[in-house]
Coordinates of C-alpha atoms in Angstrom, one line a residue:
X1 CA 123.5 77.0 -174.7
X2 CA 119.9 77.8 -175.6
X3 CA 119.1 80.8 -177.7
X4 CA 118.1 83.9 -176.0
X5 CA 114.4 83.2 -176.5
X6 CA 114.8 79.7 -175.0
X7 CA 116.7 80.6 -171.8
X8 CA 114.2 80.2 -169.0
X9 CA 114.9 82.6 -166.2
X10 CA 111.6 82.6 -164.2
X11 CA 108.0 81.3 -163.9
X12 CA 104.7 83.0 -163.7
X13 CA 102.1 81.2 -161.5
X14 CA 98.5 82.1 -162.4
X15 CA 96.0 81.5 -159.5
X16 CA 92.3 81.8 -159.0
X17 CA 91.0 81.8 -155.4
X18 CA 88.2 79.4 -156.4
X19 CA 90.4 76.7 -157.9
X20 CA 93.2 74.6 -156.4
X21 CA 95.2 74.2 -159.6
X22 CA 98.0 76.6 -160.4
X23 CA 98.9 77.4 -164.0
X24 CA 102.6 78.0 -164.7
X25 CA 104.1 80.0 -167.6
X26 CA 107.8 80.3 -168.4
X27 CA 109.6 83.6 -168.7
X28 CA 112.6 83.5 -171.1
X29 CA 115.4 86.0 -171.6
X30 CA 114.9 89.0 -173.9
X31 CA 111.2 88.3 -174.4
X32 CA 107.9 89.7 -173.4
X33 CA 104.5 88.3 -172.5
X34 CA 100.9 89.5 -172.0
X35 CA 98.6 88.2 -169.3
X36 CA 95.0 89.0 -169.7
X37 CA 91.4 87.7 -170.0
X38 CA 92.2 85.0 -172.6
X39 CA 94.9 83.4 -170.4
X40 CA 92.7 83.5 -167.3
X41 CA 89.6 82.1 -169.1
X42 CA 91.5 79.3 -170.8
X43 CA 93.3 78.3 -167.6
X44 CA 90.2 78.1 -165.4
X45 CA 87.4 77.7 -168.0
X46 CA 85.5 80.7 -166.6
X47 CA 84.4 84.1 -167.8
X48 CA 86.7 86.9 -166.5
X49 CA 85.1 90.2 -167.5
X50 CA 87.0 92.1 -164.7
X51 CA 90.3 91.2 -166.5
X52 CA 91.3 93.2 -169.5
X53 CA 92.3 91.6 -172.8
X54 CA 95.9 92.8 -172.2
X55 CA 96.0 93.4 -168.4
X56 CA 99.7 93.1 -167.6
X57 CA 102.9 93.0 -169.8
X58 CA 105.9 91.1 -168.5
X59 CA 109.2 91.9 -170.1
X60 CA 112.5 90.1 -169.4
X61 CA 116.0 91.4 -170.4
X62 CA 119.2 89.4 -170.0
X63 CA 121.5 91.5 -172.3
X64 CA 124.6 89.4 -172.3
X65 CA 124.2 85.6 -171.9
X66 CA 127.7 84.8 -172.9
X67 CA 129.0 86.4 -169.7
X68 CA 126.0 85.5 -167.6
X69 CA 126.5 85.7 -163.9
X70 CA 123.9 84.8 -161.3
X71 CA 125.0 87.6 -159.0
X72 CA 123.0 89.9 -161.3
X73 CA 119.7 88.3 -162.1
X74 CA 117.9 89.0 -165.4
X75 CA 115.7 92.1 -165.2
X76 CA 112.1 91.2 -165.4
X77 CA 109.6 94.0 -165.4
X78 CA 105.8 94.3 -165.2
X79 CA 103.8 97.1 -166.8
X80 CA 100.0 97.5 -166.1
X81 CA 98.3 98.0 -169.4
X82 CA 94.7 97.9 -168.2
X83 CA 92.7 100.8 -166.9
X84 CA 92.0 98.6 -163.9
X85 CA 95.0 98.9 -161.5
X86 CA 96.6 95.9 -159.9
X87 CA 97.9 95.4 -156.4
X88 CA 101.6 94.5 -156.0
X89 CA 102.3 92.5 -152.9
X90 CA 106.0 91.9 -151.9
X91 CA 107.9 91.0 -148.9
X92 CA 110.1 93.7 -147.3
X93 CA 113.7 93.1 -145.9
X94 CA 112.1 92.8 -142.5
X95 CA 109.9 89.9 -143.6
X96 CA 106.7 91.8 -143.6
X97 CA 104.5 91.9 -146.7
X98 CA 103.8 95.3 -148.2
X99 CA 101.4 96.1 -150.9
X100 CA 100.6 99.1 -153.1
X101 CA 98.5 100.0 -156.0
X102 CA 100.0 100.0 -159.5
X103 CA 98.2 101.6 -162.4
X104 CA 98.9 102.2 -166.1
X105 CA 100.0 105.7 -165.2
X106 CA 103.0 104.2 -163.2
X107 CA 106.3 103.2 -164.6
X108 CA 107.5 99.6 -165.1
X109 CA 108.0 97.6 -161.9
X110 CA 111.1 95.5 -161.4
X111 CA 109.9 92.1 -160.1
X112 CA 111.5 90.2 -157.3
X113 CA 111.2 86.5 -156.5
X114 CA 107.9 86.0 -154.7
X115 CA 106.2 89.2 -155.9
X116 CA 102.4 88.8 -156.4
X117 CA 100.4 90.9 -158.9
X118 CA 96.7 90.8 -157.9
X119 CA 94.8 91.4 -161.1
X120 CA 91.5 91.3 -159.3
X121 CA 90.1 90.0 -156.0
X122 CA 90.1 86.5 -157.3
X123 CA 93.0 86.4 -159.9
X124 CA 96.7 86.7 -159.1
X125 CA 100.1 86.2 -160.7
X126 CA 103.2 85.2 -158.7
X127 CA 106.6 85.8 -160.0
X128 CA 109.0 83.0 -159.2
X129 CA 112.7 83.3 -160.2
X130 CA 114.8 80.3 -160.9
X131 CA 116.9 79.3 -157.9
X132 CA 120.2 80.4 -159.5
X133 CA 118.8 83.9 -160.0
X134 CA 117.6 84.3 -156.4
X135 CA 118.5 87.9 -155.2
X136 CA 121.7 88.0 -153.1
X137 CA 123.7 90.7 -151.5
X138 CA 126.9 88.9 -150.6
X139 CA 130.1 91.0 -150.6
X140 CA 128.5 93.7 -148.4
X141 CA 130.3 94.2 -145.1
X142 CA 128.7 94.6 -141.6
X143 CA 129.0 98.4 -141.9
X144 CA 126.9 98.5 -145.0
X145 CA 124.2 96.3 -143.6
X146 CA 124.0 98.5 -140.4
X147 CA 123.8 101.6 -142.5
X148 CA 121.1 100.1 -144.7
X149 CA 119.1 99.8 -141.4
X150 CA 119.7 103.5 -140.6
X151 CA 118.5 104.5 -144.1
X152 CA 115.3 102.4 -143.8
X153 CA 113.0 105.1 -142.5
X154 CA 113.6 106.9 -145.8
X155 CA 114.8 104.3 -148.3
X156 CA 114.7 100.5 -148.0
X157 CA 117.7 99.2 -149.9
X158 CA 116.8 95.7 -151.0
X159 CA 119.1 92.8 -151.7
X160 CA 118.2 92.9 -155.4
X161 CA 121.4 93.7 -157.1
X162 CA 121.4 95.6 -160.4
X163 CA 125.1 95.8 -160.9
X164 CA 128.4 94.9 -159.2
X165 CA 131.9 96.2 -159.8
X166 CA 135.4 96.5 -158.3
X167 CA 134.4 99.1 -155.8
X168 CA 130.6 99.6 -156.2
X169 CA 127.4 97.7 -156.1
X170 CA 124.0 98.9 -157.4
X171 CA 120.8 97.8 -155.7
X172 CA 117.1 98.4 -156.0
X173 CA 115.8 100.6 -153.2
X174 CA 112.3 101.5 -152.4
X175 CA 111.3 105.0 -151.3
X176 CA 109.5 104.7 -148.0
X177 CA 106.7 107.2 -148.5
X178 CA 105.7 106.4 -152.1
X179 CA 107.1 102.8 -152.4
X180 CA 108.6 103.9 -155.7
X181 CA 111.6 102.0 -156.9
X182 CA 114.9 103.7 -157.4
X183 CA 118.5 102.6 -158.0
X184 CA 121.0 102.9 -155.2
X185 CA 124.7 102.9 -156.0
X186 CA 126.9 102.0 -153.0
X187 CA 130.5 103.3 -153.0
X188 CA 132.9 102.7 -150.3
X189 CA 134.9 105.7 -149.1
X190 CA 138.7 105.2 -149.5
X191 CA 141.1 105.4 -146.6
X192 CA 144.9 105.4 -146.5
X193 CA 146.1 101.8 -146.1
X194 CA 147.6 101.6 -142.5
X195 CA 150.2 99.1 -143.8
X196 CA 151.4 101.6 -146.2
X197 CA 151.7 104.2 -143.5
X198 CA 153.6 101.7 -141.3
X199 CA 156.0 100.9 -144.1
X200 CA 156.9 104.6 -144.5
X201 CA 157.3 105.1 -140.8
X202 CA 159.6 102.1 -140.6
X203 CA 161.7 103.0 -143.6
X204 CA 165.1 103.9 -142.1
X205 CA 166.3 105.2 -145.4
X206 CA 163.9 108.2 -145.2
X207 CA 164.8 111.3 -143.2
X208 CA 162.0 113.3 -141.4
X209 CA 161.3 115.6 -144.4
X210 CA 161.1 112.7 -146.8
X211 CA 158.9 110.7 -144.5
X212 CA 156.5 113.7 -144.1
X213 CA 156.4 114.2 -147.8
X214 CA 155.6 110.5 -148.4
X215 CA 152.8 110.7 -145.8
X216 CA 151.5 113.9 -147.3
X217 CA 151.5 112.3 -150.7
X218 CA 149.3 109.4 -149.4
X219 CA 146.9 111.9 -148.0
X220 CA 146.8 113.9 -151.2
X221 CA 146.1 110.8 -153.3
X222 CA 143.4 109.7 -150.9
X223 CA 141.7 113.1 -151.2
X224 CA 142.0 112.8 -154.9
X225 CA 140.2 109.5 -155.0
X226 CA 137.5 110.8 -152.8
X227 CA 137.2 113.8 -155.1
X228 CA 136.8 111.4 -158.0
X229 CA 134.0 109.5 -156.2
X230 CA 132.0 112.7 -155.5
X231 CA 132.4 114.1 -159.1
X232 CA 129.4 112.2 -160.6
X233 CA 126.9 113.3 -158.0
X234 CA 128.6 116.7 -157.7
X235 CA 127.7 117.2 -161.4
X236 CA 124.3 115.7 -161.3
X237 CA 123.0 117.5 -158.3
X238 CA 122.4 120.7 -160.4
X239 CA 121.1 119.1 -163.5
X240 CA 117.4 118.9 -164.3
X241 CA 116.6 117.6 -167.7
X242 CA 114.3 114.8 -169.1
X243 CA 117.2 113.3 -171.0
X244 CA 119.7 113.2 -168.2
X245 CA 119.4 110.7 -165.4
X246 CA 117.7 112.2 -162.3
X247 CA 119.7 112.3 -159.1
X248 CA 117.2 111.9 -156.2
X249 CA 119.3 111.8 -153.1
X250 CA 122.9 111.3 -152.0
X251 CA 123.6 110.2 -148.4
X252 CA 127.2 109.7 -147.4
X253 CA 128.7 108.4 -144.2
X254 CA 132.3 108.1 -142.9
X255 CA 132.3 104.7 -144.7
X256 CA 130.2 104.8 -147.7
X257 CA 128.4 106.9 -150.3
X258 CA 124.8 106.0 -151.2
X259 CA 123.6 107.6 -154.5
X260 CA 119.9 107.3 -155.2
X261 CA 118.9 107.8 -158.9
X262 CA 115.8 107.2 -160.9
X263 CA 115.5 103.5 -162.0
X264 CA 115.5 103.3 -165.8
X265 CA 113.7 100.1 -166.9
X266 CA 114.5 99.8 -170.6
X267 CA 118.2 98.8 -170.5
X268 CA 121.0 100.6 -172.4
X269 CA 121.1 101.6 -176.0
X270 CA 123.6 98.8 -176.9
X271 CA 121.2 96.2 -175.7
X272 CA 118.3 97.9 -177.4
X273 CA 120.1 97.9 -180.8
X274 CA 121.1 94.3 -180.3
X275 CA 117.4 93.4 -179.8
X276 CA 115.9 95.7 -182.4
X277 CA 118.6 95.5 -185.1
X278 CA 119.6 98.4 -187.3
X279 CA 117.1 101.2 -186.9
X280 CA 115.2 103.0 -189.6
X281 CA 116.1 106.6 -190.1
X282 CA 113.0 107.9 -188.2
X283 CA 113.7 105.8 -185.2
X284 CA 117.4 106.7 -185.2
X285 CA 116.5 110.4 -185.5
X286 CA 114.3 110.3 -182.5
X287 CA 117.0 108.7 -180.4
X288 CA 119.9 110.9 -181.6
X289 CA 117.9 114.0 -181.2
X290 CA 117.2 113.2 -177.6
X291 CA 120.9 112.6 -177.0
X292 CA 121.6 115.9 -178.6
X293 CA 119.0 117.6 -176.3
X294 CA 120.9 116.3 -173.3
X295 CA 124.3 117.4 -174.8
X296 CA 123.0 120.9 -175.6
X297 CA 121.8 121.3 -172.0
X298 CA 125.1 120.1 -170.6
X299 CA 127.2 122.4 -172.9
X300 CA 125.0 125.3 -172.1
X301 CA 125.7 124.7 -168.4
X302 CA 129.5 124.4 -169.0
X303 CA 129.6 120.6 -168.6
X304 CA 131.3 118.1 -170.9
X305 CA 130.3 114.5 -170.5
X306 CA 133.5 113.0 -172.1
X307 CA 132.3 109.4 -172.3
X308 CA 129.1 109.3 -174.4
X309 CA 128.6 105.8 -175.8
X310 CA 125.6 103.4 -176.3
X311 CA 126.3 101.8 -172.8
X312 CA 125.8 105.1 -171.2
X313 CA 122.5 105.9 -172.9
X314 CA 119.5 104.3 -171.2
X315 CA 116.1 103.6 -172.6
X316 CA 113.0 104.1 -170.4
X317 CA 111.1 101.6 -172.6
X318 CA 111.7 99.2 -175.5
X319 CA 108.9 100.9 -177.4
X320 CA 109.7 103.2 -180.3
X321 CA 109.7 106.8 -179.2
X322 CA 110.6 106.1 -175.6
X323 CA 112.5 108.6 -173.5
X324 CA 116.2 108.4 -173.8
X325 CA 118.5 109.2 -170.8
X326 CA 122.2 110.0 -170.6
X327 CA 123.9 108.5 -167.6
X328 CA 127.4 107.8 -166.0
X329 CA 128.8 111.3 -165.2
X330 CA 131.9 109.9 -163.6
X331 CA 134.1 111.4 -166.3
X332 CA 132.2 114.7 -166.7
X333 CA 133.9 118.0 -166.2
X334 CA 132.7 121.5 -165.6
X335 CA 134.5 124.0 -167.8
X336 CA 133.3 127.2 -166.3
X337 CA 130.1 129.0 -165.8
X338 CA 127.7 129.1 -168.8
X339 CA 128.5 132.7 -169.8
X340 CA 132.2 132.1 -169.8
X341 CA 131.8 129.0 -171.8
X342 CA 129.6 130.7 -174.3
X343 CA 132.2 133.3 -174.8
X344 CA 135.1 130.8 -175.1
X345 CA 133.0 128.4 -177.2
X346 CA 135.5 125.6 -178.2
X347 CA 138.5 127.5 -176.8
X348 CA 138.3 126.0 -173.3
X349 CA 140.4 122.8 -173.4
X350 CA 141.2 119.7 -171.4
X351 CA 144.2 117.5 -171.5
X352 CA 143.4 114.2 -169.8
X353 CA 142.8 111.0 -171.8
X354 CA 139.2 110.0 -171.4
X355 CA 136.5 108.2 -173.4
X356 CA 135.9 104.8 -175.0
X357 CA 137.8 103.7 -178.1
X358 CA 135.3 103.7 -181.0
X359 CA 133.5 106.7 -179.6
X360 CA 136.5 108.9 -178.8
X361 CA 137.4 112.0 -180.8
X362 CA 140.8 112.0 -182.6
X363 CA 142.1 115.0 -180.6
X364 CA 141.7 112.9 -177.5
X365 CA 143.5 110.0 -179.1
X366 CA 146.4 112.2 -180.0
X367 CA 146.8 113.0 -176.3
X368 CA 148.1 109.4 -176.0
X369 CA 151.2 110.3 -177.9
X370 CA 152.1 113.7 -176.6
X371 CA 151.0 116.4 -174.2
X372 CA 149.3 119.0 -176.4
X373 CA 149.3 121.6 -173.7
X374 CA 147.8 124.5 -175.5
X375 CA 145.8 122.3 -177.9
X376 CA 144.1 119.6 -175.8
X377 CA 140.5 119.2 -176.6
X378 CA 137.1 120.8 -176.0
X379 CA 133.5 120.0 -175.6
X380 CA 133.4 119.1 -179.2
X381 CA 134.4 115.6 -178.2
X382 CA 130.8 114.9 -177.1
X383 CA 129.6 115.8 -180.6
X384 CA 132.0 113.3 -182.1
X385 CA 130.6 110.6 -179.9
X386 CA 127.1 111.4 -180.9
X387 CA 128.0 111.0 -184.5
X388 CA 129.6 107.6 -183.8
X389 CA 126.4 106.6 -182.0
X390 CA 124.3 107.7 -185.0
X391 CA 126.5 105.6 -187.3
X392 CA 125.9 102.5 -185.1
X393 CA 122.2 103.0 -185.1
X394 CA 121.9 103.5 -188.8
X395 CA 124.3 100.7 -190.0
X396 CA 125.2 98.5 -187.1
X397 CA 128.8 99.2 -187.7
X398 CA 131.4 101.5 -186.1
X399 CA 132.6 104.5 -188.0
X400 CA 135.6 103.2 -190.0
X401 CA 138.7 104.6 -188.6
X402 CA 142.2 103.3 -188.2
X403 CA 142.8 104.4 -184.7
X404 CA 146.4 103.3 -184.2
X405 CA 147.3 105.7 -187.1
X406 CA 145.0 108.3 -185.7
X407 CA 147.3 108.4 -182.6
X408 CA 150.4 109.2 -184.7
X409 CA 151.8 112.4 -183.2
X410 CA 153.3 113.5 -186.5
X411 CA 150.0 113.5 -188.4
X412 CA 148.6 116.8 -189.4
X413 CA 144.9 117.3 -190.0
X414 CA 145.2 116.3 -193.6
X415 CA 146.9 113.1 -192.8
X416 CA 144.6 112.4 -189.9
X417 CA 141.7 112.8 -192.2
X418 CA 143.1 109.9 -194.2
X419 CA 143.6 107.8 -191.0
X420 CA 139.9 108.5 -190.1
X421 CA 138.4 107.8 -193.5
X422 CA 134.8 109.1 -193.7
X423 CA 134.7 108.1 -197.4
X424 CA 133.1 104.8 -196.1
X425 CA 129.8 106.8 -195.9
X426 CA 129.8 106.7 -199.7
X427 CA 131.7 103.5 -200.4
X428 CA 130.8 100.9 -197.8
X429 CA 127.9 98.6 -198.5
X430 CA 126.4 99.0 -195.1
X431 CA 126.0 102.8 -195.8
X432 CA 124.4 102.4 -199.3
X433 CA 120.8 102.4 -198.0
X434 CA 121.3 105.3 -195.7
X435 CA 119.9 108.6 -196.9
X436 CA 121.8 111.8 -197.7
X437 CA 120.7 113.8 -194.6
X438 CA 121.8 111.4 -191.9
X439 CA 125.1 110.8 -193.8
X440 CA 125.6 114.6 -193.8
X441 CA 124.8 114.7 -190.1
X442 CA 127.4 112.1 -189.3
X443 CA 130.0 113.9 -191.4
X444 CA 129.3 117.1 -189.5
X445 CA 129.7 115.4 -186.2
X446 CA 132.8 113.5 -187.2
X447 CA 134.9 116.3 -188.7
X448 CA 138.5 115.6 -187.9
X449 CA 139.1 119.4 -187.3
X450 CA 137.1 120.0 -184.2
X451 CA 136.7 123.7 -185.1
X452 CA 134.7 122.5 -188.2
X453 CA 132.5 120.1 -186.1
X454 CA 128.9 120.9 -185.5
X455 CA 128.0 122.3 -182.1
X456 CA 125.1 120.8 -180.2
X457 CA 122.8 123.7 -181.2
X458 CA 123.9 123.4 -184.8
X459 CA 123.5 119.7 -184.8
X460 CA 119.8 120.1 -183.6
X461 CA 119.2 122.5 -186.5
X462 CA 120.6 120.0 -189.0
X463 CA 118.3 119.1 -191.9
X464 CA 118.0 115.6 -190.7
X465 CA 115.9 116.9 -187.9
X466 CA 114.4 120.1 -189.4
X467 CA 113.2 119.0 -192.8
X468 CA 109.7 120.5 -193.2
X469 CA 108.1 117.2 -194.1
X470 CA 108.7 115.6 -190.7
X471 CA 110.1 118.2 -188.3
X472 CA 106.8 118.7 -186.6
X473 CA 106.3 115.0 -186.2
X474 CA 109.8 114.7 -184.6
X475 CA 109.0 117.4 -182.1
X476 CA 105.6 115.8 -181.4
X477 CA 107.4 112.5 -180.8
X478 CA 109.8 114.2 -178.4
X479 CA 106.9 115.8 -176.5
X480 CA 105.3 112.4 -176.1
X481 CA 108.4 110.9 -174.9
X482 CA 108.9 113.4 -172.1
X483 CA 105.2 114.0 -171.3
X484 CA 105.3 112.4 -167.9
X485 CA 108.7 113.6 -166.8
X486 CA 108.6 116.2 -164.0
X487 CA 111.5 118.4 -163.1
X488 CA 113.0 118.3 -159.7
X489 CA 111.6 121.1 -157.6
X490 CA 114.9 122.1 -156.1
X491 CA 118.4 121.0 -155.2
X492 CA 118.3 121.8 -151.5
X493 CA 119.1 118.9 -149.1
X494 CA 119.9 116.6 -152.0
X495 CA 123.3 115.7 -150.5
X496 CA 123.3 114.8 -146.8
X497 CA 125.9 113.6 -144.4
X498 CA 124.9 111.0 -141.7
X499 CA 127.5 110.2 -138.9
X500 CA 126.8 106.4 -138.6
X501 CA 129.6 105.9 -136.1
X502 CA 130.1 102.3 -137.2
X503 CA 133.3 100.6 -138.4
X504 CA 133.7 97.9 -140.9
X505 CA 134.7 94.4 -139.8
X506 CA 135.5 92.5 -143.0
X507 CA 138.6 92.7 -145.1
X508 CA 138.2 93.8 -148.6
X509 CA 138.6 91.7 -151.7
X510 CA 139.6 92.7 -155.3
X511 CA 137.2 92.6 -158.2
X512 CA 138.3 92.4 -161.7
X513 CA 135.5 93.9 -163.7
X514 CA 132.0 95.2 -163.9
X515 CA 128.6 93.6 -164.4
X516 CA 125.5 95.7 -164.5
X517 CA 122.2 95.4 -166.3
X518 CA 121.0 98.9 -165.3
X519 CA 123.7 101.5 -165.3
X520 CA 127.4 101.7 -165.1
X521 CA 129.4 101.1 -161.9
X522 CA 133.1 101.8 -161.5
X523 CA 135.4 98.9 -162.2
X524 CA 139.0 98.1 -161.3
X525 CA 142.0 96.9 -163.1
X526 CA 142.7 93.2 -162.2
X527 CA 144.9 92.5 -159.3
X528 CA 145.5 96.1 -158.5
X529 CA 144.1 97.0 -155.0
X530 CA 143.2 100.7 -155.6
X531 CA 140.6 103.1 -156.5
X532 CA 141.9 103.4 -160.0
X533 CA 138.8 102.8 -162.1
X534 CA 138.9 100.8 -165.2
X535 CA 136.7 99.1 -167.8
X536 CA 136.4 96.8 -170.7
X537 CA 135.3 98.5 -173.9
X538 CA 134.4 97.5 -177.4
X539 CA 137.9 98.1 -178.8
X540 CA 138.8 97.3 -182.4
X541 CA 142.6 97.2 -181.8
X542 CA 145.1 96.4 -179.1
X543 CA 147.5 99.1 -180.2
X544 CA 145.2 101.8 -179.0
X545 CA 144.7 99.9 -175.7
X546 CA 148.5 99.8 -175.0
X547 CA 148.7 103.5 -175.5
X548 CA 145.7 104.1 -173.2
X549 CA 147.3 102.1 -170.5
X550 CA 150.8 103.6 -170.9
X551 CA 149.5 107.2 -170.4
X552 CA 147.3 106.8 -167.3
X553 CA 148.4 109.1 -164.5
X554 CA 149.6 108.4 -161.0
X555 CA 151.8 105.7 -159.7
X556 CA 150.8 102.4 -158.1
X557 CA 147.8 102.8 -155.8
X558 CA 148.6 99.8 -153.5
X559 CA 148.9 102.4 -150.7
X560 CA 145.2 103.2 -151.0
X561 CA 142.5 101.0 -149.6
X562 CA 138.7 100.9 -149.5
X563 CA 136.3 98.5 -147.9
X564 CA 134.9 96.3 -149.1
X565 CA 134.7 95.2 -152.7
X566 CA 132.8 92.4 -154.5
X567 CA 134.1 89.1 -156.0
X568 CA 135.2 89.1 -159.6
X569 CA 132.4 89.5 -162.2
X570 CA 132.2 89.2 -165.9
X571 CA 131.4 92.4 -167.8
X572 CA 128.2 93.1 -169.5
X573 CA 127.8 96.8 -169.0
X574 CA 131.0 98.6 -169.0
X575 CA 132.0 102.0 -167.7
X576 CA 134.7 104.6 -167.3
X577 CA 137.8 105.3 -169.3
X578 CA 140.7 102.9 -168.8
X579 CA 140.9 100.2 -171.4
X580 CA 141.2 96.6 -170.1
X581 CA 143.5 94.3 -172.0
X582 CA 140.7 92.0 -172.9
X583 CA 138.4 93.1 -175.8
X584 CA 135.0 92.3 -177.1
X585 CA 133.9 93.1 -180.7
X586 CA 130.8 95.2 -181.1
X587 CA 127.7 93.0 -181.0
X588 CA 126.4 91.8 -184.3
X589 CA 123.2 93.6 -185.3
X590 CA 120.6 92.2 -187.6
X591 CA 120.0 94.7 -190.4
X592 CA 116.6 96.2 -191.1
X593 CA 116.0 96.5 -194.8
X594 CA 113.7 99.4 -194.4
X595 CA 116.1 102.5 -194.2
X596 CA 114.1 105.2 -196.1
X597 CA 112.9 108.2 -194.2
X598 CA 109.2 108.4 -194.7
X599 CA 106.7 110.0 -192.4
X600 CA 107.7 108.7 -188.9
X601 CA 105.2 106.5 -187.3
X602 CA 105.9 106.4 -183.6
X603 CA 103.3 105.3 -181.1
X604 CA 102.7 107.2 -178.0
X605 CA 105.0 105.8 -175.4
X606 CA 103.8 104.7 -172.0
X607 CA 104.2 106.9 -168.9
X608 CA 107.7 106.9 -167.4
X609 CA 109.3 107.1 -164.1
X610 CA 108.8 110.5 -162.4
X611 CA 112.2 111.6 -161.0
X612 CA 110.8 113.7 -158.2
X613 CA 113.2 115.0 -155.7
X614 CA 113.4 113.5 -152.2
X615 CA 111.8 115.1 -149.2
X616 CA 114.2 113.2 -146.8
X617 CA 114.5 115.4 -143.7
X618 CA 117.9 116.5 -142.4
X619 CA 119.7 114.0 -140.2
X620 CA 123.0 114.7 -138.4
X621 CA 123.7 117.8 -140.5
X622 CA 127.4 118.6 -140.0
X623 CA 130.0 120.8 -141.8
X624 CA 130.7 118.9 -145.0
X625 CA 134.2 120.4 -145.3
X626 CA 135.4 118.6 -142.3
X627 CA 134.1 115.1 -143.0
X628 CA 134.8 112.5 -145.6
X629 CA 134.3 112.6 -148.5
X630 CA 134.9 116.3 -149.3
X631 CA 131.9 118.4 -150.2
X632 CA 130.9 118.5 -153.9
X633 CA 131.3 122.3 -154.0
X634 CA 135.0 121.9 -153.8
X635 CA 135.1 119.9 -157.0
X636 CA 133.4 122.3 -159.3

């Protein structure tokens, strides 16, 4: 297998209208290229004063070549650098060419096979994907294709797949009015399996009361699964923050849920660190501070994310100082209104087992061994996860903790402190070049006793971020990062029901895992036809996995069905909370020898996607409470 910089994924064909010859340039995985005046003049032996020195930047990301799957093509983006805008010409799903102007003020554009960038009236660049990376949308049923047609006046959902999982697919969509790209997550609505109902009805061992109880239980479990599906957008619809992924529109039908979100073009934080290596303290501080801004906003609004990890943090750009976005709110919980939460502080507690091993607080791990009832855990679990992310950014290594021992139900806090040994911050070689302030921050976030852990507000006031020598520069960097973000102007009509009155015709299949280059999609446990979401995680031990699996709630979900699902995929961008039996070690990260915290030097980042809210007019507005899935308000 070729190295990441040798893997050719596409070609750029440079043309001039006055010449017959076509110049071809290769595009390789995880690399970037500039096309400008020099390339044009050298190719055609002409003067090209209308072309800027660096006119367009092409950037390719592949993220996980070991588990490459051609169903999700590498993400190749174009950014206009010149003051002279370009015209993007692309073919729509109806076969008609569409074009629109793209300037340096616009966000990155995800390129599709056949897209043409017209740099001037005479010069153009065509993007040609390799045949194995041609966009496909197989696995969709007839219902989804028909519903795509009904959505077209407002959003054109393309066949460019961003991610695929057990019961969801993520596609690029284009907003009809602005031609701006967004991400569309497609989730089939679950239904009770008719065969399961028939088995209950035919079971002669059941009396009428038992039969009614079994049928009622099926209905209850179906409603629970629907509730789980709506949880993410039910949470996001009221959030409006530059460091939280912007929900633009949710359209749901009797058969599917379509969630439209801003398209984040820089990949996830895990891929970013794999590419950049260990970060210097200034760059790490910029990223961690933005994550904390998001967490502070969530906690102030009574929301706990519960699954913060590098895969759920997206980058709007690969440049230093880019805006950072927290995503995947499938495990988030609302713990009460903001005033009540402020009064209760860390008192309000939850008991379910959530999170990703390696980023999960010890009080959550202890849930695996016993029901803590009055203990449980609080929103402090998010702060633990932030500390773990900071450790990875600063050292390339996970925080050293013996997680099987951390789950011992008989350990008190003193013993748990030994199982989760933070002395590595002083003894491990990979921490020796890290300064005192970031070490102190990690200790404050990773306190075993959650009552001693920093709150989000306290963490933002930590000396790592507030030192008088660079606090102003950190704040200036933050303001540059979010300069082009615009808040949604309202939440009205964000969630809409459309009665499509179409039925699916294809049988569903079972997918084993998740593959996504953009944002997380729910995945399923292998060979388990249900809506019980699962994931692969970067897990250091199998003992912890066994405990996670043993404590998942609910019985077999074979009586639940959904339609349809995609074929099995490898996992490159994992989500959710159930640990898969297969593990991958954290990616190796090349270390950067420069770790001292001098004056940050962070260039002004480019403009980013503007997550404006949709002006989609009402369609068949109907009482949400009487239609599937249940309305988000019922899940607060």
